[in-house]
PDB file of C-alpha atoms in Angstrom:
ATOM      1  CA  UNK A   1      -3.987  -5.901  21.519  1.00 52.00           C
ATOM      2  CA  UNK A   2      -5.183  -8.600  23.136  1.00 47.00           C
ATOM      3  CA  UNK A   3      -5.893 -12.135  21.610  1.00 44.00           C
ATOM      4  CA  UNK A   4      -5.946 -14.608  24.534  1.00 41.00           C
ATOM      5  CA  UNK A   5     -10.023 -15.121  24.488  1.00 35.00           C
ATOM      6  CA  UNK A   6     -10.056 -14.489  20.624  1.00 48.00           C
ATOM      7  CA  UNK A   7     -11.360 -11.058  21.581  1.00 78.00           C
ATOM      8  CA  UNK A   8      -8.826  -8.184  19.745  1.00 94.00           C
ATOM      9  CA  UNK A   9      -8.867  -5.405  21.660  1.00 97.00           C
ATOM     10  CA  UNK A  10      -6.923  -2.095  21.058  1.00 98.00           C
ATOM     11  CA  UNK A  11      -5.664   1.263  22.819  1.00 97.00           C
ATOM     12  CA  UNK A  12      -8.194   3.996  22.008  1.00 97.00           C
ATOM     13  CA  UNK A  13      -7.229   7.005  23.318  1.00 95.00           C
ATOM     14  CA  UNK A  14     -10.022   8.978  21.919  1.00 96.00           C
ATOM     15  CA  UNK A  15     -13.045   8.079  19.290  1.00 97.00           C
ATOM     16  CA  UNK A  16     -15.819  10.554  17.939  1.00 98.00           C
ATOM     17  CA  UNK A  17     -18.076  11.640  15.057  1.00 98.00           C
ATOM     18  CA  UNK A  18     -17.208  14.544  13.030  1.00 98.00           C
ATOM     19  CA  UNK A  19     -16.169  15.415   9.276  1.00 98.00           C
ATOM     20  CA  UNK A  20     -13.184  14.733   7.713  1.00 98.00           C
ATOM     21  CA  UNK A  21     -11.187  17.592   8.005  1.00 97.00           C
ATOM     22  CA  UNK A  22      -8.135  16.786   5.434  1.00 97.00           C
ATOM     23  CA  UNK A  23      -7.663  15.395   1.638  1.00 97.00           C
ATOM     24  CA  UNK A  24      -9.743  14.010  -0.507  1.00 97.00           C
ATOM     25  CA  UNK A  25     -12.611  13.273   1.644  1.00 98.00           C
ATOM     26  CA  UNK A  26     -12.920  16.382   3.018  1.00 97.00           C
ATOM     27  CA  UNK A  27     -16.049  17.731   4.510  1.00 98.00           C
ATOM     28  CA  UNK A  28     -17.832  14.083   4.465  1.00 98.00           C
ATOM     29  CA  UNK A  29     -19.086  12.496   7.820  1.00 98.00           C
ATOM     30  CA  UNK A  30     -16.583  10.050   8.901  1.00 98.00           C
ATOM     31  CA  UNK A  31     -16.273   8.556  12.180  1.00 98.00           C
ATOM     32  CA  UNK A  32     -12.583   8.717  13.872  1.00 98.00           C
ATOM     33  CA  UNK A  33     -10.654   5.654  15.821  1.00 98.00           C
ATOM     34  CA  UNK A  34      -7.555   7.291  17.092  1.00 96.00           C
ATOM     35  CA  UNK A  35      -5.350   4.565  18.709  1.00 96.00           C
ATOM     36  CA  UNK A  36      -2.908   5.026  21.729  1.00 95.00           C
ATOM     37  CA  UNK A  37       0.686   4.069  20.840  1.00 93.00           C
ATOM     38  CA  UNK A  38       3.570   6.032  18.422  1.00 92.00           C
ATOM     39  CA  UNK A  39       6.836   5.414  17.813  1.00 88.00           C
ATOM     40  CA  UNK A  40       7.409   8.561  15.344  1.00 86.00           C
ATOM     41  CA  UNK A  41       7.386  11.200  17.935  1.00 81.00           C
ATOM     42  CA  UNK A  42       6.824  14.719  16.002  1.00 76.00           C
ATOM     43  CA  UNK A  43       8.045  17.417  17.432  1.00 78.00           C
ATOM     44  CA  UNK A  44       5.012  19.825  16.205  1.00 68.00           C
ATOM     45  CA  UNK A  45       2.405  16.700  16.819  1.00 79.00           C
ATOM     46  CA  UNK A  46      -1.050  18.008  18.271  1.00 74.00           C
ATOM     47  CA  UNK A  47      -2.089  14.601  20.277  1.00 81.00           C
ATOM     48  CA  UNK A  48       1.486  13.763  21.892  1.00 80.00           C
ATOM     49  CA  UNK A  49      -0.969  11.925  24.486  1.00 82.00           C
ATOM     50  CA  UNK A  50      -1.810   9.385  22.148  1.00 81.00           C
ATOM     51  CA  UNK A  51       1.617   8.070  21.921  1.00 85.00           C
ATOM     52  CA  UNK A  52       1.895   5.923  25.473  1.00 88.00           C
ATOM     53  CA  UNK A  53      -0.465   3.035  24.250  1.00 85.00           C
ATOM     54  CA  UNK A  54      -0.496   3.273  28.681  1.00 86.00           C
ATOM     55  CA  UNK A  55      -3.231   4.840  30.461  1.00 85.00           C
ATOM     56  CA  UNK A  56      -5.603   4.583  27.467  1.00 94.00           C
ATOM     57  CA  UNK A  57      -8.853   2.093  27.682  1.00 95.00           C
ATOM     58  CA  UNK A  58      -8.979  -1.066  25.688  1.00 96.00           C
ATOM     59  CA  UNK A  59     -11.835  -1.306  23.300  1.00 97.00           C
ATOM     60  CA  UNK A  60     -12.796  -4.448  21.691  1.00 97.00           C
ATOM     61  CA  UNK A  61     -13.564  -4.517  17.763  1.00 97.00           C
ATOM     62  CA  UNK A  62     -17.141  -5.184  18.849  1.00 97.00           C
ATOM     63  CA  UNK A  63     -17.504  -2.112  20.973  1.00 97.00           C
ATOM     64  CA  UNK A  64     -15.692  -0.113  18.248  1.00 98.00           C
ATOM     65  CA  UNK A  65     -17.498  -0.891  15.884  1.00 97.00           C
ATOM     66  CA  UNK A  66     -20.862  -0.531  18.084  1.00 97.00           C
ATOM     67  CA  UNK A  67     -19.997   2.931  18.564  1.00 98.00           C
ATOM     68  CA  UNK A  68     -19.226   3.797  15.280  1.00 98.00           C
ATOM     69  CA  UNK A  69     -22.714   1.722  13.907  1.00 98.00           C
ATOM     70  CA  UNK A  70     -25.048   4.647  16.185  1.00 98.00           C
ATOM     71  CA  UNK A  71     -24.309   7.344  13.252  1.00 98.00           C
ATOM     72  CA  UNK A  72     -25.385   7.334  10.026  1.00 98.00           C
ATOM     73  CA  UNK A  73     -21.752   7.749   8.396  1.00 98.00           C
ATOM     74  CA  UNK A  74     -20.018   4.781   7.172  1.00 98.00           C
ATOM     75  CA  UNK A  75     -16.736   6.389   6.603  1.00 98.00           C
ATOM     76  CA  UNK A  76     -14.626   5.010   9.532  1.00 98.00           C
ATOM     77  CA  UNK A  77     -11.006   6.672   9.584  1.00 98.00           C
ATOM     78  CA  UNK A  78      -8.352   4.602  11.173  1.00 98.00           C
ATOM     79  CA  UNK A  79      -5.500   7.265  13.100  1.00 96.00           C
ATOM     80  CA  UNK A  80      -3.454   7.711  16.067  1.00 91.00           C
ATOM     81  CA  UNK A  81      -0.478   8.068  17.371  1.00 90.00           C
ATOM     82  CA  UNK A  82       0.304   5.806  14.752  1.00 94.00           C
ATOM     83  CA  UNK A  83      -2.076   3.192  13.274  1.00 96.00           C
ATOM     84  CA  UNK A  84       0.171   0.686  11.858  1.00 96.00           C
ATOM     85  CA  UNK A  85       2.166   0.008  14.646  1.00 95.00           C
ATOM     86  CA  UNK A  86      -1.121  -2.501  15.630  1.00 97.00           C
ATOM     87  CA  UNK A  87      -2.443  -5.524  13.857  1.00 97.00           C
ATOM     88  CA  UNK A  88      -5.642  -3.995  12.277  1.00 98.00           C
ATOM     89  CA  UNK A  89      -7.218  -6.877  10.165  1.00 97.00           C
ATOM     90  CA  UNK A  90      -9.597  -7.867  12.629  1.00 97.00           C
ATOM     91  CA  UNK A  91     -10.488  -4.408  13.166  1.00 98.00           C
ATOM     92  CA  UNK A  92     -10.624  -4.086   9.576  1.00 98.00           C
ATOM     93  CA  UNK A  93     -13.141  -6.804   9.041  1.00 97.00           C
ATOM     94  CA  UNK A  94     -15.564  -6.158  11.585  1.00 97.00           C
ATOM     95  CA  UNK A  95     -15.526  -2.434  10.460  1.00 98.00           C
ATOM     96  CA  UNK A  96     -16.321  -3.858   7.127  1.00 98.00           C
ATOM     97  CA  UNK A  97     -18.653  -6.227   8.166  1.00 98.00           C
ATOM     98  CA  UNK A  98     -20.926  -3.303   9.426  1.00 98.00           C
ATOM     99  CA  UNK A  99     -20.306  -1.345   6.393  1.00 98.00           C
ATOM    100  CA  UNK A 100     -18.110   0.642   6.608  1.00 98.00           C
ATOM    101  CA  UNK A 101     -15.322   1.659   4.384  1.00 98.00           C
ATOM    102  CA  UNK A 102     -12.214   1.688   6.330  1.00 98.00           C
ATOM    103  CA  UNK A 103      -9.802   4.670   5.811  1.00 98.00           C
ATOM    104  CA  UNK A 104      -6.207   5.101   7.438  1.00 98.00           C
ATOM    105  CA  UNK A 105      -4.059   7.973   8.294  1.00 97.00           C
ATOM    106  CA  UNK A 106      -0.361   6.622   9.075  1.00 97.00           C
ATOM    107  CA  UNK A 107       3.089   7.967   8.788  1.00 96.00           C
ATOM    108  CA  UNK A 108       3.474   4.069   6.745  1.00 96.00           C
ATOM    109  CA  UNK A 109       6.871   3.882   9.098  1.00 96.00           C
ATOM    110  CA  UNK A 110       5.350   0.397  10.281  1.00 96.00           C
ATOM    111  CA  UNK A 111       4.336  -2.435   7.870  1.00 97.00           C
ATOM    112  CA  UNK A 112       0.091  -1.678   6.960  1.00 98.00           C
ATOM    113  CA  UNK A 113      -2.057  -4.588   8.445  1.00 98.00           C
ATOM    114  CA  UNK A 114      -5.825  -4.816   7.288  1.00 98.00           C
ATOM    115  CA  UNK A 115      -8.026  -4.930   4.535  1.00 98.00           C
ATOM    116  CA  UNK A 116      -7.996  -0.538   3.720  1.00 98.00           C
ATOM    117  CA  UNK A 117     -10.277   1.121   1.596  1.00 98.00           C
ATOM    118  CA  UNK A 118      -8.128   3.796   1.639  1.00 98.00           C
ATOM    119  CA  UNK A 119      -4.697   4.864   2.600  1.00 98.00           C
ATOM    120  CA  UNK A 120      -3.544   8.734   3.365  1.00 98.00           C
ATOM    121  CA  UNK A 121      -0.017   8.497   3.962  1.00 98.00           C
ATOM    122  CA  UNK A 122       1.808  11.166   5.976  1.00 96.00           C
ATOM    123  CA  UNK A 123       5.581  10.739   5.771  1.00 95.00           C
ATOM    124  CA  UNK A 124       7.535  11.828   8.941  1.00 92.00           C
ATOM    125  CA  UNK A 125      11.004  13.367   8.684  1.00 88.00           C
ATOM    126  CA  UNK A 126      11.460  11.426  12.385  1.00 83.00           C
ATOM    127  CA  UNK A 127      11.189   8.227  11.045  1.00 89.00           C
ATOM    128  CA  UNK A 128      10.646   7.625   7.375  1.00 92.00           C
ATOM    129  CA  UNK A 129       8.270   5.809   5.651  1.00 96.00           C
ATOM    130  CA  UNK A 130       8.879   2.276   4.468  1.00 97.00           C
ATOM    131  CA  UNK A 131       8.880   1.794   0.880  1.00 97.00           C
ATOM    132  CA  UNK A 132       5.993  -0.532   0.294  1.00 97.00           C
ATOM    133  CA  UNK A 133       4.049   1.991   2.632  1.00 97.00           C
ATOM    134  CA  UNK A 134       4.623   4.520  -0.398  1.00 97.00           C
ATOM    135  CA  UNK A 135       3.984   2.007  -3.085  1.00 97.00           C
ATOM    136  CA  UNK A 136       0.398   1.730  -0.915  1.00 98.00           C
ATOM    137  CA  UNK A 137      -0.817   5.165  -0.798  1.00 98.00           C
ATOM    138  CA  UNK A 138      -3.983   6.677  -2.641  1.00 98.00           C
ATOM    139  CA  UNK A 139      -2.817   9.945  -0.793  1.00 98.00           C
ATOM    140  CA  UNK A 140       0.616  11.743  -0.132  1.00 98.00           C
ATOM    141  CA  UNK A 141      -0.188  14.289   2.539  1.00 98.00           C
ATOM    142  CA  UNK A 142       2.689  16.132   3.606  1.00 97.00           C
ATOM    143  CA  UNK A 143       2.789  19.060   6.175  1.00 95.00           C
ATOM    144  CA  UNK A 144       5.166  21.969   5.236  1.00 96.00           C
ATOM    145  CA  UNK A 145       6.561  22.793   8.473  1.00 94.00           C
ATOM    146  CA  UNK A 146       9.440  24.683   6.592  1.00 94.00           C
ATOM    147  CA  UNK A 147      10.536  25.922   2.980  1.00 96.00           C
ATOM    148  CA  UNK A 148      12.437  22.802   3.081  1.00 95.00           C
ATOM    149  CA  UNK A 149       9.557  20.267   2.874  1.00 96.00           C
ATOM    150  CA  UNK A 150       8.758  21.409  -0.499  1.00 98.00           C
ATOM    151  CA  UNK A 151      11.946  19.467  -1.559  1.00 97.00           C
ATOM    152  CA  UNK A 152      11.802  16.833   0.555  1.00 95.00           C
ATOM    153  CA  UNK A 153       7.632  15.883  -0.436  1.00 97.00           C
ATOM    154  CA  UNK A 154       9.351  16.362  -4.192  1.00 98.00           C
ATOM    155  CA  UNK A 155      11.334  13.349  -3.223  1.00 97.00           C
ATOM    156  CA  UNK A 156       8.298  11.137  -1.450  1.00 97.00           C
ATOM    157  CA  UNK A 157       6.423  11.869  -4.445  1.00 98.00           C
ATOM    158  CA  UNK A 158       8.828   9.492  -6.695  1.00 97.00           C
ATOM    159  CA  UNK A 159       7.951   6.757  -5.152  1.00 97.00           C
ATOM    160  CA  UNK A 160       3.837   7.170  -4.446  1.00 98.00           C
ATOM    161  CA  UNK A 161       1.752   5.510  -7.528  1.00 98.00           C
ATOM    162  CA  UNK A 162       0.797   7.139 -10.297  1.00 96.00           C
ATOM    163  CA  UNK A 163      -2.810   7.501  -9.167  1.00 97.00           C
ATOM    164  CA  UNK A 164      -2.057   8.624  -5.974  1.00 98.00           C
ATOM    165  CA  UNK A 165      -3.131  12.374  -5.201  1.00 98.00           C
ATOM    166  CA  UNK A 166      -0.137  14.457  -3.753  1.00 98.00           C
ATOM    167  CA  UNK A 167      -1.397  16.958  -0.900  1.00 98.00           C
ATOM    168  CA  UNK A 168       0.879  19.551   0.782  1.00 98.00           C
ATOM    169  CA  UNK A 169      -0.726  20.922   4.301  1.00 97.00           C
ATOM    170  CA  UNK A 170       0.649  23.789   6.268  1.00 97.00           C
ATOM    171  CA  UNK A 171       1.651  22.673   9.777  1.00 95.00           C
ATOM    172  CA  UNK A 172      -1.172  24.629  11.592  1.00 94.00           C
ATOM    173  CA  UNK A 173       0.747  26.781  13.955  1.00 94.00           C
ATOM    174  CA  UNK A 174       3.032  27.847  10.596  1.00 95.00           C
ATOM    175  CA  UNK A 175      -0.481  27.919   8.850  1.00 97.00           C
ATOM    176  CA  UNK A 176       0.012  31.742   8.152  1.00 97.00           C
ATOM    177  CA  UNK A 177       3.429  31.953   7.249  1.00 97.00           C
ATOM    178  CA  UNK A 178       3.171  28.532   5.168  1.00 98.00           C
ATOM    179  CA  UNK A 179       0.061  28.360   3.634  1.00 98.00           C
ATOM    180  CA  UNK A 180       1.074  31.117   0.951  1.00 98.00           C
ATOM    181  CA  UNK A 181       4.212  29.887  -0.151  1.00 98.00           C
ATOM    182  CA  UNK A 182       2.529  26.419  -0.618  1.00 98.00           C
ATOM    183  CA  UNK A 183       0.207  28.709  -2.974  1.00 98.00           C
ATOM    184  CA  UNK A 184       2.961  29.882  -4.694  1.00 98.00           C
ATOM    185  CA  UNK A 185       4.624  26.206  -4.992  1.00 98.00           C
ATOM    186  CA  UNK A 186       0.839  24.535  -6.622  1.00 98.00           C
ATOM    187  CA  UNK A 187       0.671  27.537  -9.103  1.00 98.00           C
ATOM    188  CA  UNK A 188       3.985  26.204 -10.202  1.00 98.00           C
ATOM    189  CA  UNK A 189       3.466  22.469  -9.686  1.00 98.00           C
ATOM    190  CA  UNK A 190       0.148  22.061 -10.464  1.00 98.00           C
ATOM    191  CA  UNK A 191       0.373  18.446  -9.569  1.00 98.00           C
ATOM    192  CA  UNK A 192       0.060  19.230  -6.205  1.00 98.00           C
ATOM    193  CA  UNK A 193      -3.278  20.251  -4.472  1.00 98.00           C
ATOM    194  CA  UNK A 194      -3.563  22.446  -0.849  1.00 98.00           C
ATOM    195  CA  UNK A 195      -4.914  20.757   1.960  1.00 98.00           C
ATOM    196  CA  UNK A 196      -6.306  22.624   5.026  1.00 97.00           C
ATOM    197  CA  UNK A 197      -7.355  21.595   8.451  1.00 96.00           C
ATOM    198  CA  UNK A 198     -10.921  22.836   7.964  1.00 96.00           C
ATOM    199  CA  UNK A 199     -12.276  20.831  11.073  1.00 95.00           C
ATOM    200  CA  UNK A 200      -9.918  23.714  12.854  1.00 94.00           C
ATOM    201  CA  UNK A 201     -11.427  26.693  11.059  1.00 95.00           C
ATOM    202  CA  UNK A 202     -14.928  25.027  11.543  1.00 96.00           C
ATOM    203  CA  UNK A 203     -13.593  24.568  15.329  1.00 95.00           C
ATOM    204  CA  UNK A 204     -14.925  21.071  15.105  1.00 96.00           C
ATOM    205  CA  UNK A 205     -12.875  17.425  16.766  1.00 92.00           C
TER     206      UNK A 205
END
């Protein structure tokens, strides 16, 4: 980011128009930000190329947001590589400022900057999410990679608000072998709801 002229700028490794795909706001046009630069490193991650913030243009919030202002969605979602790791209140504002409401996707490993309308946290078993990161989220998204994740998103779930809606998602390339034993886990725990990647069914960015 770059703040010598007063001018933010951040790492956008890719930026596009589509519906969201995930959670609660599935299926509603949203426009996505997805910033270079992560320090979480998944093993199973789908955009490793988003974590060198190197070799990825700069964008000012002004061309961001200019992008984002040609289509008639004012969802903007916030993801990366990992979000937090930048200062985003600047981004936040101007997003804002154009009307937008301002959604985030993080692993909440780094400290949340920026004014969020919404906050789908992701924990990470590579680097784990800080506590007031938790205490933040409106959604608990966690990808079931493995029978043990049902356990382990059990244990994230003690510490997400009350309000906050608990998703599990099969990992997509253990979609078929996950995805019905996170059937079998909702029937039982019916506080949980299934997430799916629909924007890879619908074959759609």
């Amino acid at each position: 980011m770059n703040t010598d002229t007063h001018i933010y700028s951040y790492p956008v490794m890719e930026h596009f128009y589509t519906l969201q795909g995930e959670g609660r706001f599935s299926g509603q046009a949203a426009y996505f930000i997805r910033l270079a630069g992560c320090d979480v490193g998944c093993v199973w991650c789908d955009v490793k190329e988003s974590w060198d913030t190197e070799g990825h243009p700069l964008f000012t919030t002004e061309a961001i947001v200019t992008a984002a202002s040609a289509h008639p969605g004012r969802i903007a979602v916030i993801t990366g590589g990992e979000p937090a790791m930048h200062q985003l209140q600047p981004l936040t504002d101007a997003l804002h400022a154009a009307g937008f409401r301002v959604h985030i996707e993080t692993s909440g490993s780094s400290t949340l900057s920026g004014d969020l309308d919404w906050i789908t946290l992701s924990p990470k078993k590579f680097k784990a999410p800080l506590e007031e990161s938790l205490q933040q989220a409106n959604e608990l998204k966690v990808v079931v990679f493995n029978k043990t994740d049902f356990a382990w998103a059990e244990q994230h779930a003690k510490n997400v608000p009350e309000h906050c809606i608990l998703y599990l998602q099969p990992e997509w390339s253990k979609r078929d072998q996950m995805t019905p034993l996170i059937i079998d886990f909702i029937q039982q725990n019916p506080q949980w709801q299934l997430s799916l990647q629909t924007h890879k069914y619908l074959n759609i960015p």
